[in-house]
Amino acid sequence: FNPADSTGLAGSDVLPGLFSPGELVCAGADCFRPIVRPVVEIIPLADRLQYIVPNPLKGLSALTQSGKASPRCQNNIELRRFIVAEFDNLAFTKGMQANIASALAHFAPLVLVVDSGGKSLHCWYLVAGLRPQEQRAFFSIACALGADPTRWDQSGWLRMPGGLRPSHGSPSIRQNILYWNPEHYQGGAL
C-alpha cells in the first residue's frame, strides 16, 4: 500500500468487515467517555468518532484489575482478534512505517491500515487464529521493528478508521483508511 493514498473508504465501510453484527464495540469521540454498543449502532457514528477498541467486548462493562467497573478493560475483551502495530517513532516516515507493516504481513495477515491523522500508521493484523504464544511472538517481532509496545493492550484506544481527530485551533483531521483487505477477514467468518 502507498501511505500517501487514501482508499476513500469510511469507517462505516470497514466496521462491518471487522466485527460481526451482534458483537459489542467500544468507541468514543474522546478517551474519557467510552460508549459500548452493538457494531450496527456504532457504524452510523463511526465517521464522527475518534477512538475504537480493536477487539469485541463481552459486555457493557467488567471489573478492572483494581476492582472498578469499566467498559474498556482487559476483563471485558471477548477475544484478541487483532493486534495493532503502531509506529509513532518520529524517525520513521510514513513510507518507512508502510514498509515495516508490509514486512510484518508475512507473519500475520494485514487487514487494515489507518493514518492516525498525526505521525503514525495503525496497522491491524488478524491474529485470532494464532495461539497466544504465537500472538506474543508476532508482537515481539513488531516491537523489535519499532512498533509501540503499549499496543499489546487489547482494550487500548486506537484511531477510529475514517474517524475524526480534533485539532486544536484547526479543523478536525480525517483518520484516513490507507489499506483495507477484507479477504483475510469478514466479521465473524473465522
Backbone as ProteinMPNN parsed JSONL, in Angstrom:
{"seq_chain_A": "FNPADSTGLAGSDVLPGLFSPGELVCAGADCFRPIVRPVVEIIPLADRLQYIVPNPLKGLSALTQSGKASPRCQNNIELRRFIVAEFDNLAFTKGMQANIASALAHFAPLVLVVDSGGKSLHCWYLVAGLRPQEQRAFFSIACALGADPTRWDQSGWLRMPGGLRPSHGSPSIRQNILYWNPEHYQGGAL", "coords_chain_A": {"N_chain_A": [[0.842, -1.186, 0.0], [0.326, 2.303, -0.47], [1.299, 4.87, 1.553], [0.655, 7.469, 0.997], [-1.713, 7.516, -0.265], [-5.253, 7.474, -0.009], [-7.899, 5.199, 0.592], [-10.407, 6.088, 0.211], [-12.447, 5.031, 1.575], [-14.849, 4.858, 4.242], [-15.274, 4.741, 7.834], [-17.686, 3.487, 8.297], [-17.757, 1.786, 6.165], [-15.814, -0.174, 6.646], [-16.119, -1.208, 9.271], [-18.234, -3.193, 9.366], [-16.869, -5.325, 8.283], [-14.968, -5.891, 10.146], [-16.149, -6.589, 12.542], [-18.686, -8.797, 13.774], [-22.287, -8.683, 13.258], [-23.732, -8.79, 15.79], [-21.81, -8.25, 17.691], [-20.331, -6.519, 20.469], [-18.964, -3.283, 20.551], [-16.502, -0.977, 21.57], [-16.229, 2.473, 21.519], [-15.396, 5.96, 20.982], [-15.787, 9.54, 21.089], [-13.961, 10.957, 22.444], [-11.336, 10.107, 24.772], [-12.405, 9.846, 27.272], [-15.079, 9.263, 27.528], [-16.232, 6.486, 26.921], [-18.289, 4.576, 24.705], [-20.355, 1.755, 24.546], [-21.706, -0.368, 22.322], [-23.712, -2.485, 20.153], [-22.099, -3.343, 17.098], [-23.601, -2.574, 14.855], [-24.9, -0.307, 15.736], [-22.823, 1.423, 16.152], [-21.733, 1.841, 13.665], [-23.172, 3.932, 12.114], [-22.195, 6.144, 13.476], [-19.477, 6.158, 13.264], [-17.81, 7.74, 11.534], [-17.662, 10.136, 12.827], [-16.413, 9.711, 15.185], [-13.466, 9.401, 17.291], [-11.991, 7.353, 18.48], [-11.518, 3.755, 18.895], [-11.827, 0.466, 20.248], [-9.978, -2.304, 19.305], [-10.922, -4.921, 19.511], [-13.637, -7.245, 20.058], [-16.116, -6.876, 22.67], [-17.118, -8.414, 25.807], [-19.295, -7.583, 27.356], [-21.246, -4.8, 28.676], [-19.669, -3.728, 30.645], [-16.88, -4.586, 32.774], [-14.875, -5.842, 35.49], [-12.004, -4.029, 36.357], [-8.465, -4.62, 36.88], [-8.077, -3.435, 39.327], [-10.501, -3.679, 40.496], [-12.592, -2.006, 39.762], [-15.534, -1.143, 37.967], [-15.595, -1.031, 34.454], [-16.035, -0.164, 31.033], [-13.971, -0.464, 29.231], [-11.645, -2.526, 29.509], [-9.237, -5.132, 30.257], [-10.539, -7.461, 31.183], [-12.953, -7.328, 29.918], [-12.731, -8.028, 27.295], [-13.71, -9.978, 24.643], [-12.297, -11.669, 22.823], [-8.965, -11.768, 21.517], [-8.766, -10.541, 18.556], [-7.467, -8.891, 16.793], [-4.175, -7.592, 16.512], [-2.668, -4.528, 16.802], [-0.216, -2.791, 15.221], [1.496, 0.034, 15.913], [3.347, 2.665, 14.716], [5.021, 5.109, 16.01], [7.381, 6.441, 16.16], [9.288, 9.238, 15.708], [11.426, 9.188, 13.964], [10.713, 7.528, 11.934], [9.425, 7.706, 8.77], [6.196, 7.894, 7.178], [6.276, 6.32, 4.932], [8.374, 4.555, 5.576], [7.155, 3.302, 7.741], [5.073, 2.013, 6.389], [6.533, 0.177, 4.871], [7.586, -1.462, 6.905], [5.192, -2.41, 7.973], [4.25, -3.905, 5.807], [6.226, -5.886, 5.708], [5.739, -7.185, 8.13], [3.38, -8.414, 7.488], [4.011, -10.866, 6.505], [3.947, -12.542, 8.624], [1.488, -12.391, 9.909], [-1.829, -11.843, 8.718], [-2.321, -8.699, 7.204], [-4.886, -6.533, 7.661], [-6.002, -3.968, 7.797], [-5.086, -0.54, 7.487], [-4.726, 2.468, 9.114], [-4.358, 5.921, 8.927], [-3.258, 7.881, 11.474], [-3.79, 10.543, 11.523], [-1.892, 12.037, 12.502], [1.387, 11.468, 13.316], [1.624, 8.733, 12.946], [0.97, 5.391, 11.639], [-1.663, 3.066, 12.002], [-1.696, -0.262, 12.078], [-3.564, -3.006, 11.431], [-3.565, -6.331, 12.293], [-4.651, -9.604, 11.674], [-5.022, -11.909, 14.171], [-6.49, -13.82, 15.421], [-6.557, -16.513, 14.793], [-4.18, -17.447, 15.708], [-2.213, -19.113, 18.209], [-1.892, -18.123, 21.696], [0.897, -17.858, 22.386], [2.008, -17.571, 19.859], [0.849, -15.188, 19.087], [2.094, -13.459, 20.925], [4.747, -13.768, 20.05], [4.579, -12.706, 17.453], [3.924, -10.028, 18.095], [6.212, -9.331, 19.485], [8.116, -9.364, 17.447], [7.102, -7.253, 15.902], [7.501, -5.129, 17.703], [10.286, -5.194, 17.904], [10.868, -4.212, 15.452], [10.127, -1.629, 15.719], [7.511, -1.003, 16.54], [5.038, 0.362, 18.761], [5.226, -0.668, 22.057], [3.127, -0.468, 23.893], [0.819, -1.095, 22.624], [0.101, -3.709, 23.01], [-1.917, -3.908, 24.751], [-4.999, -5.105, 24.72], [-7.404, -3.814, 25.024], [-6.968, -1.209, 24.52], [-7.221, 2.2, 23.361], [-7.531, 3.032, 19.945], [-7.11, 4.752, 16.824], [-10.118, 5.556, 15.242], [-11.075, 3.968, 12.297], [-11.335, 6.024, 9.537], [-12.419, 7.982, 11.121], [-12.698, 11.099, 13.024], [-10.17, 13.277, 14.086], [-9.769, 15.608, 16.514], [-8.29, 18.82, 16.126], [-6.387, 21.128, 17.702], [-7.412, 24.379, 17.53], [-7.638, 24.228, 14.795], [-9.327, 22.859, 11.88], [-10.876, 19.603, 12.302], [-9.094, 16.511, 11.759], [-9.242, 14.035, 9.302], [-9.032, 10.586, 9.84], [-7.673, 8.778, 7.787], [-8.345, 5.824, 5.877], [-5.964, 3.794, 4.719], [-5.409, 1.333, 3.713], [-7.185, -1.624, 3.034], [-8.103, -4.847, 3.397], [-10.383, -6.975, 3.053], [-10.488, -9.632, 2.382], [-9.005, -11.27, 4.021], [-10.425, -11.345, 6.373], [-13.764, -11.413, 7.329], [-15.918, -10.034, 9.312], [-16.486, -12.106, 11.852], [-16.188, -14.438, 10.388], [-14.269, -16.338, 10.871]], "CA_chain_A": [[0.0, 0.0, 0.0], [1.042, 3.568, -0.527], [0.782, 5.694, 2.643], [0.226, 8.777, 0.507], [-3.03, 7.336, -0.882], [-6.39, 7.069, 0.808], [-8.79, 4.302, -0.147], [-11.694, 6.749, 0.038], [-13.432, 4.324, 2.383], [-15.217, 5.439, 5.531], [-15.385, 3.77, 8.921], [-18.923, 2.719, 8.101], [-17.484, 0.779, 5.135], [-14.942, -1.257, 7.107], [-16.527, -1.817, 10.542], [-18.953, -4.455, 9.202], [-15.914, -6.372, 7.955], [-14.102, -6.141, 11.297], [-16.947, -7.112, 13.643], [-19.956, -9.444, 13.429], [-23.406, -7.795, 13.575], [-24.14, -8.754, 17.191], [-20.699, -8.004, 18.608], [-20.242, -5.232, 21.144], [-17.782, -2.499, 20.212], [-16.275, 0.211, 22.391], [-15.737, 3.582, 20.707], [-15.597, 7.229, 21.654], [-15.372, 10.8, 20.472], [-12.755, 11.284, 23.202], [-10.933, 8.929, 25.551], [-12.986, 9.891, 28.613], [-16.488, 8.841, 27.517], [-16.422, 5.348, 26.016], [-19.636, 4.054, 24.505], [-20.365, 0.344, 24.158], [-22.937, -0.662, 21.59], [-23.503, -3.434, 19.06], [-21.429, -2.685, 15.972], [-24.58, -1.965, 13.942], [-25.227, 1.019, 16.261], [-21.614, 2.249, 16.065], [-21.451, 2.115, 12.243], [-23.589, 5.268, 11.668], [-21.462, 7.175, 14.218], [-18.034, 5.932, 13.121], [-17.086, 8.81, 10.85], [-17.557, 11.301, 13.723], [-15.717, 9.299, 16.404], [-12.015, 9.454, 17.224], [-11.349, 6.145, 19.002], [-12.17, 2.451, 18.907], [-11.08, -0.676, 20.782], [-9.936, -3.174, 18.124], [-11.402, -6.276, 19.773], [-15.012, -7.255, 20.569], [-16.3, -6.9, 24.12], [-18.018, -9.418, 26.404], [-20.495, -6.941, 27.888], [-21.208, -3.344, 28.801], [-18.523, -3.415, 31.496], [-16.29, -5.672, 33.551], [-14.029, -5.305, 36.546], [-10.594, -3.819, 36.065], [-7.582, -5.303, 37.822], [-8.226, -2.802, 40.639], [-11.841, -3.953, 41.0], [-13.536, -0.961, 39.341], [-16.269, -1.46, 36.745], [-15.197, -0.202, 33.322], [-16.321, -0.8, 29.749], [-12.74, -0.649, 28.469], [-10.635, -3.169, 30.353], [-8.814, -6.455, 29.777], [-11.535, -8.481, 31.532], [-14.15, -7.185, 29.094], [-12.438, -8.38, 25.906], [-14.213, -11.31, 24.274], [-11.157, -12.376, 22.258], [-7.996, -10.93, 20.804], [-8.903, -10.803, 17.118], [-6.476, -8.079, 16.088], [-3.076, -6.865, 17.138], [-2.407, -3.329, 16.008], [1.143, -2.262, 15.307], [1.521, 1.481, 15.706], [4.713, 3.155, 14.609], [4.958, 6.546, 16.268], [8.734, 6.952, 16.298], [9.444, 10.372, 14.787], [12.467, 8.888, 12.978], [10.118, 6.725, 10.863], [8.454, 8.355, 7.894], [5.055, 7.004, 6.923], [6.751, 5.343, 3.951], [9.122, 3.534, 6.316], [6.165, 2.541, 8.5], [4.373, 1.151, 5.428], [7.442, -0.929, 4.542], [7.619, -2.376, 8.055], [3.875, -3.045, 8.034], [4.205, -4.92, 4.751], [7.096, -6.988, 6.119], [5.05, -7.929, 9.192], [2.28, -9.178, 6.885], [4.487, -12.228, 6.254], [3.749, -13.308, 9.852], [0.051, -12.368, 10.199], [-2.482, -11.069, 7.66], [-2.606, -7.277, 7.377], [-6.272, -6.334, 7.269], [-6.395, -2.565, 7.754], [-4.116, 0.474, 7.912], [-5.368, 3.763, 9.342], [-3.477, 7.049, 9.217], [-3.742, 8.451, 12.739], [-4.024, 11.976, 11.398], [-0.706, 12.635, 13.099], [2.669, 10.954, 12.833], [1.715, 7.277, 12.882], [0.025, 4.488, 10.999], [-2.177, 1.986, 12.843], [-1.745, -1.413, 11.172], [-4.354, -4.046, 12.08], [-3.227, -7.691, 11.857], [-5.554, -10.655, 12.145], [-4.279, -12.885, 14.966], [-7.433, -14.692, 16.135], [-6.243, -17.905, 14.508], [-2.881, -17.79, 16.287], [-2.178, -19.442, 19.637], [-1.382, -16.971, 22.46], [2.353, -17.706, 22.279], [2.289, -17.068, 18.512], [0.48, -13.771, 19.121], [3.18, -12.757, 21.624], [5.932, -13.77, 19.186], [4.321, -11.736, 16.394], [4.025, -8.688, 18.645], [7.633, -9.1, 19.804], [8.768, -9.015, 16.177], [6.651, -5.902, 15.558], [8.185, -4.181, 18.603], [11.701, -5.173, 17.522], [10.935, -3.393, 14.238], [9.792, -0.254, 16.048], [6.12, -0.775, 16.944], [4.82, 0.831, 20.128], [4.931, -1.821, 22.91], [1.883, -0.311, 24.66], [-0.299, -1.604, 21.817], [-0.255, -5.078, 23.426], [-3.159, -3.734, 25.5], [-6.075, -5.46, 23.786], [-8.547, -2.927, 25.224], [-6.479, 0.156, 24.358], [-7.798, 3.055, 22.324], [-6.867, 3.238, 18.659], [-7.833, 5.708, 15.987], [-11.256, 5.007, 14.503], [-10.897, 4.03, 10.841], [-12.17, 7.029, 8.891], [-12.975, 8.902, 12.111], [-12.188, 12.467, 13.082], [-9.25, 13.635, 15.167], [-9.789, 17.054, 16.733], [-7.015, 19.519, 16.022], [-6.514, 22.359, 18.488], [-7.364, 25.616, 16.778], [-7.758, 23.967, 13.359], [-10.381, 21.884, 11.602], [-10.563, 18.206, 12.63], [-8.351, 15.774, 10.736], [-9.811, 12.73, 8.99], [-8.121, 9.459, 10.056], [-7.917, 8.071, 6.537], [-8.083, 4.398, 5.696], [-4.97, 3.704, 3.65], [-5.37, -0.043, 3.187], [-8.28, -2.457, 3.528], [-8.116, -6.147, 2.725], [-11.406, -7.787, 3.705], [-10.378, -11.033, 2.014], [-8.446, -12.006, 5.151], [-11.373, -11.457, 7.472], [-15.073, -10.793, 7.182], [-16.564, -10.051, 10.61], [-17.001, -13.343, 12.418], [-16.105, -15.556, 9.453], [-13.21, -17.286, 11.238]], "C_chain_A": [[0.875, 1.233, 0.0], [0.481, 4.479, 0.564], [0.357, 7.095, 2.215], [-1.178, 8.712, -0.093], [-4.071, 6.961, 0.157], [-7.259, 6.167, -0.042], [-10.107, 4.987, -0.485], [-12.802, 6.079, 0.83], [-13.676, 5.065, 3.694], [-15.239, 4.334, 6.586], [-16.611, 2.902, 8.766], [-18.759, 1.652, 7.019], [-16.719, -0.412, 5.693], [-15.402, -1.925, 8.405], [-17.33, -3.1, 10.369], [-18.041, -5.624, 8.808], [-14.993, -6.727, 9.103], [-14.838, -6.821, 12.452], [-18.216, -7.758, 13.105], [-21.114, -8.565, 13.887], [-23.788, -7.71, 15.052], [-23.036, -8.413, 18.17], [-20.743, -6.596, 19.187], [-18.904, -4.582, 20.83], [-17.711, -1.312, 21.167], [-15.644, 1.282, 21.507], [-15.956, 4.869, 21.487], [-15.137, 8.416, 20.847], [-14.124, 11.321, 21.168], [-12.443, 10.079, 24.086], [-11.574, 8.875, 26.933], [-14.427, 9.39, 28.675], [-16.704, 7.688, 26.54], [-17.897, 4.969, 25.907], [-19.499, 2.605, 24.033], [-21.725, 0.059, 23.553], [-22.653, -1.812, 20.62], [-22.932, -2.679, 17.86], [-22.42, -2.006, 15.03], [-25.023, -0.585, 14.421], [-24.033, 1.971, 16.202], [-21.378, 2.691, 14.619], [-21.923, 3.508, 11.812], [-22.832, 6.419, 12.336], [-19.974, 7.212, 13.881], [-17.281, 7.12, 12.539], [-16.943, 10.077, 11.689], [-16.782, 10.978, 14.994], [-14.208, 9.299, 16.189], [-11.364, 8.113, 17.562], [-12.213, 4.898, 18.884], [-11.241, 1.459, 19.613], [-11.119, -1.732, 19.675], [-10.477, -4.591, 18.312], [-12.805, -6.234, 20.359], [-15.054, -7.424, 22.088], [-17.261, -8.005, 24.556], [-19.349, -8.798, 26.811], [-20.325, -5.447, 27.972], [-20.07, -2.875, 29.697], [-18.044, -4.689, 32.171], [-15.415, -5.028, 34.609], [-12.591, -5.182, 36.073], [-9.763, -4.602, 37.071], [-7.675, -4.697, 39.223], [-9.638, -2.948, 41.202], [-12.898, -2.926, 40.655], [-14.238, -1.391, 38.053], [-15.879, -0.49, 35.637], [-15.57, -0.909, 32.031], [-15.043, -1.209, 29.011], [-11.653, -1.19, 29.383], [-10.356, -4.58, 29.823], [-9.876, -7.526, 30.023], [-12.803, -8.39, 30.696], [-13.893, -7.511, 27.622], [-12.868, -9.82, 25.645], [-13.085, -12.191, 23.755], [-10.23, -11.38, 21.602], [-8.073, -11.341, 19.337], [-7.789, -10.094, 16.348], [-5.37, -7.634, 17.039], [-2.789, -5.699, 16.207], [-0.987, -2.871, 16.283], [1.066, -0.779, 14.961], [2.974, 1.93, 15.728], [4.691, 4.659, 14.799], [6.328, 7.152, 16.559], [8.925, 8.058, 15.26], [10.506, 10.14, 13.72], [11.914, 8.098, 11.792], [9.153, 7.57, 10.045], [7.276, 7.396, 7.709], [5.403, 5.975, 5.855], [7.523, 4.217, 4.611], [8.158, 2.66, 7.127], [5.412, 1.567, 7.59], [5.237, -0.04, 5.042], [7.508, -1.944, 5.67], [6.297, -3.125, 8.161], [3.746, -4.153, 6.994], [5.067, -6.122, 5.099], [6.423, -7.834, 7.196], [3.903, -8.784, 8.654], [2.718, -10.584, 6.48], [4.217, -13.133, 7.442], [2.284, -13.398, 10.264], [-0.608, -11.495, 9.131], [-2.744, -9.612, 8.058], [-3.997, -7.021, 6.808], [-6.59, -4.867, 6.996], [-5.216, -1.688, 8.147], [-4.855, 1.816, 7.958], [-4.281, 4.798, 9.614], [-4.054, 7.734, 10.445], [-4.15, 9.912, 12.621], [-2.888, 12.768, 12.023], [0.521, 12.013, 12.475], [2.683, 9.456, 12.553], [0.649, 6.614, 12.023], [-0.397, 3.446, 12.029], [-2.468, 0.808, 11.917], [-2.383, -2.598, 11.898], [-4.023, -5.403, 11.463], [-4.189, -8.685, 12.481], [-4.749, -11.723, 12.865], [-5.194, -13.878, 15.685], [-7.133, -16.168, 15.915], [-4.912, -18.37, 15.085], [-3.028, -18.155, 17.761], [-1.588, -18.242, 20.391], [0.133, -16.785, 22.357], [2.762, -17.221, 20.889], [1.932, -15.579, 18.413], [1.581, -12.959, 19.796], [4.43, -12.675, 20.76], [5.768, -12.749, 18.055], [4.503, -10.314, 16.923], [5.467, -8.345, 19.018], [8.413, -8.704, 18.554], [8.393, -7.585, 15.786], [7.373, -4.864, 16.412], [9.672, -4.078, 18.268], [11.91, -4.311, 16.27], [10.472, -1.958, 14.48], [8.361, 0.03, 16.443], [6.054, -0.387, 18.42], [4.432, -0.357, 21.015], [3.658, -1.672, 23.737], [0.67, -0.825, 23.894], [-0.637, -3.064, 22.125], [-1.57, -5.055, 24.194], [-4.333, -3.969, 24.554], [-7.342, -4.625, 23.967], [-8.157, -1.458, 25.047], [-7.169, 0.899, 23.227], [-6.903, 3.091, 21.095], [-7.689, 4.235, 17.871], [-8.924, 4.989, 15.206], [-10.971, 5.088, 13.01], [-11.873, 5.031, 10.221], [-12.759, 8.057, 9.831], [-12.324, 10.27, 12.069], [-11.317, 12.678, 14.309], [-9.303, 15.144, 15.339], [-8.38, 17.633, 16.649], [-7.186, 20.87, 16.701], [-6.345, 23.597, 17.607], [-7.486, 25.457, 15.271], [-8.929, 23.026, 13.13], [-9.92, 20.461, 11.975], [-9.901, 17.52, 11.443], [-8.99, 14.405, 10.549], [-8.721, 11.677, 9.152], [-8.335, 8.481, 8.895], [-7.55, 6.599, 6.585], [-7.174, 4.282, 4.479], [-4.944, 2.338, 2.988], [-6.502, -0.822, 3.834], [-8.276, -3.739, 2.713], [-9.104, -7.056, 3.428], [-11.342, -9.266, 3.343], [-9.848, -11.878, 3.179], [-9.466, -12.256, 6.236], [-12.662, -10.731, 7.127], [-15.827, -11.023, 8.482], [-17.174, -11.369, 11.034], [-16.847, -14.562, 11.532], [-15.024, -16.564, 9.786], [-13.786, -18.573, 11.741]], "O_chain_A": [[2.029, 1.193, 0.425], [-0.697, 4.833, 0.513], [-0.242, 7.827, 3.003], [-1.767, 9.749, -0.397], [-3.787, 6.212, 1.092], [-7.349, 6.345, -1.257], [-10.843, 4.529, -1.36], [-13.957, 6.499, 0.772], [-12.817, 5.8, 4.182], [-15.224, 3.147, 6.262], [-16.576, 1.71, 9.07], [-19.547, 0.707, 6.964], [-16.944, -1.544, 5.266], [-15.103, -3.099, 8.622], [-17.14, -4.032, 11.15], [-18.411, -6.785, 8.985], [-14.307, -7.748, 9.054], [-14.23, -7.541, 13.245], [-18.76, -7.314, 12.094], [-20.947, -7.775, 14.815], [-24.14, -6.626, 15.519], [-23.295, -8.297, 19.368], [-21.125, -5.631, 18.524], [-17.858, -5.231, 20.84], [-18.731, -0.721, 21.523], [-14.648, 1.03, 20.83], [-16.618, 4.871, 22.524], [-14.222, 8.32, 20.029], [-13.323, 12.037, 20.568], [-13.225, 9.129, 24.131], [-11.31, 7.944, 27.693], [-14.941, 9.122, 29.76], [-17.281, 7.873, 25.468], [-18.647, 5.034, 26.88], [-18.631, 2.283, 23.222], [-22.759, 0.226, 24.199], [-21.496, -2.084, 20.298], [-23.254, -1.511, 17.642], [-22.105, -0.96, 14.461], [-25.474, 0.229, 13.616], [-24.21, 3.19, 16.203], [-20.879, 3.791, 14.378], [-21.141, 4.225, 11.188], [-22.827, 7.539, 11.824], [-19.291, 8.192, 14.181], [-16.204, 7.461, 13.028], [-16.199, 10.987, 11.323], [-16.518, 11.871, 15.799], [-13.729, 9.209, 15.059], [-10.32, 7.767, 17.009], [-13.439, 4.962, 18.788], [-10.019, 1.605, 19.574], [-12.195, -2.027, 19.155], [-10.487, -5.377, 17.365], [-13.142, -5.296, 21.082], [-14.167, -8.02, 22.698], [-18.099, -8.465, 23.781], [-20.404, -9.407, 26.636], [-19.383, -4.885, 27.414], [-19.564, -1.764, 29.538], [-18.71, -5.724, 32.14], [-15.236, -3.81, 34.621], [-12.034, -6.101, 35.473], [-10.306, -5.183, 38.011], [-7.382, -5.377, 40.206], [-9.941, -2.404, 42.264], [-13.998, -2.969, 41.205], [-13.604, -1.94, 37.152], [-15.836, 0.721, 35.849], [-15.438, -2.13, 31.937], [-15.039, -2.183, 28.258], [-10.856, -0.442, 29.95], [-11.135, -5.138, 29.05], [-10.093, -8.395, 29.179], [-13.646, -9.286, 30.758], [-14.768, -7.286, 26.786], [-12.446, -10.749, 26.334], [-12.931, -13.33, 24.196], [-10.641, -10.297, 21.187], [-7.514, -12.361, 18.934], [-7.243, -10.628, 15.382], [-5.609, -7.343, 18.211], [-2.683, -5.861, 14.991], [-0.609, -2.6, 17.423], [0.633, -0.394, 13.875], [3.726, 1.609, 16.649], [4.382, 5.404, 13.869], [6.428, 8.238, 17.131], [8.74, 7.829, 14.065], [10.503, 10.808, 12.686], [12.57, 8.005, 10.754], [8.173, 8.091, 10.578], [7.37, 6.217, 8.053], [4.872, 4.864, 5.877], [7.353, 3.052, 4.252], [8.318, 1.442, 7.194], [5.147, 0.429, 7.978], [4.729, -1.152, 4.901], [7.489, -3.15, 5.425], [6.28, -4.33, 8.41], [3.193, -5.216, 7.277], [4.686, -7.258, 4.819], [6.524, -9.06, 7.178], [3.501, -9.76, 9.287], [1.873, -11.413, 6.143], [4.248, -14.356, 7.306], [1.878, -14.371, 10.899], [-0.015, -10.513, 8.684], [-3.314, -9.336, 9.113], [-4.253, -7.26, 5.627], [-7.351, -4.551, 6.081], [-4.437, -2.044, 9.031], [-5.504, 2.233, 6.999], [-3.392, 4.573, 10.435], [-5.221, 8.124, 10.447], [-4.786, 10.456, 13.523], [-2.914, 13.998, 12.069], [0.683, 12.023, 11.254], [3.649, 8.949, 11.983], [-0.403, 7.182, 11.729], [0.418, 2.996, 12.834], [-3.368, 0.871, 11.08], [-1.818, -3.129, 12.854], [-4.182, -5.601, 10.258], [-4.497, -8.611, 13.671], [-3.894, -12.372, 12.263], [-4.718, -14.692, 16.476], [-7.432, -16.99, 16.781], [-4.554, -19.542, 14.968], [-3.856, -17.587, 18.473], [-0.868, -17.435, 19.804], [0.601, -15.651, 22.25], [3.769, -16.526, 20.757], [2.621, -14.81, 17.743], [1.962, -11.897, 19.304], [5.102, -11.644, 20.732], [6.704, -12.015, 17.736], [5.155, -9.489, 16.282], [5.89, -7.198, 18.88], [9.266, -7.818, 18.6], [9.253, -6.8, 15.387], [7.808, -3.832, 15.899], [10.251, -2.994, 18.342], [12.988, -3.756, 16.058], [10.429, -1.156, 13.547], [8.01, 1.188, 16.666], [6.914, -0.766, 19.216], [3.412, -0.997, 20.759], [3.149, -2.672, 24.243], [-0.405, -0.972, 24.476], [-1.581, -3.603, 21.546], [-2.26, -6.071, 24.277], [-4.626, -3.137, 23.695], [-8.259, -4.715, 23.151], [-8.932, -0.564, 25.389], [-7.638, 0.297, 22.261], [-5.679, 3.171, 21.198], [-8.834, 4.524, 18.219], [-8.687, 3.95, 14.59], [-10.657, 6.165, 12.502], [-13.088, 4.897, 10.366], [-13.522, 8.921, 9.398], [-11.507, 10.562, 11.196], [-11.684, 12.305, 15.423], [-8.931, 15.887, 14.431], [-7.407, 16.998, 17.057], [-8.042, 21.662, 16.308], [-5.286, 23.828, 17.023], [-7.442, 26.447, 14.541], [-9.465, 22.457, 14.08], [-8.725, 20.163, 11.963], [-10.112, 17.89, 10.288], [-9.249, 13.696, 11.521], [-7.609, 11.855, 8.655], [-9.071, 7.501, 9.009], [-6.589, 6.189, 7.236], [-7.559, 4.625, 3.361], [-4.513, 2.2, 1.843], [-6.75, -0.697, 5.033], [-8.426, -3.715, 1.491], [-8.719, -7.828, 4.306], [-12.062, -10.075, 3.928], [-10.196, -13.052, 3.311], [-9.393, -13.261, 6.944], [-12.647, -9.581, 6.689], [-16.327, -12.124, 8.714], [-18.278, -11.706, 10.607], [-17.334, -15.635, 11.89], [-14.863, -17.551, 9.067], [-13.041, -19.487, 12.095]]}, "name": "protein", "num_of_chains": 1, "seq": "FNPADSTGLAGSDVLPGLFSPGELVCAGADCFRPIVRPVVEIIPLADRLQYIVPNPLKGLSALTQSGKASPRCQNNIELRRFIVAEFDNLAFTKGMQANIASALAHFAPLVLVVDSGGKSLHCWYLVAGLRPQEQRAFFSIACALGADPTRWDQSGWLRMPGGLRPSHGSPSIRQNILYWNPEHYQGGAL"}
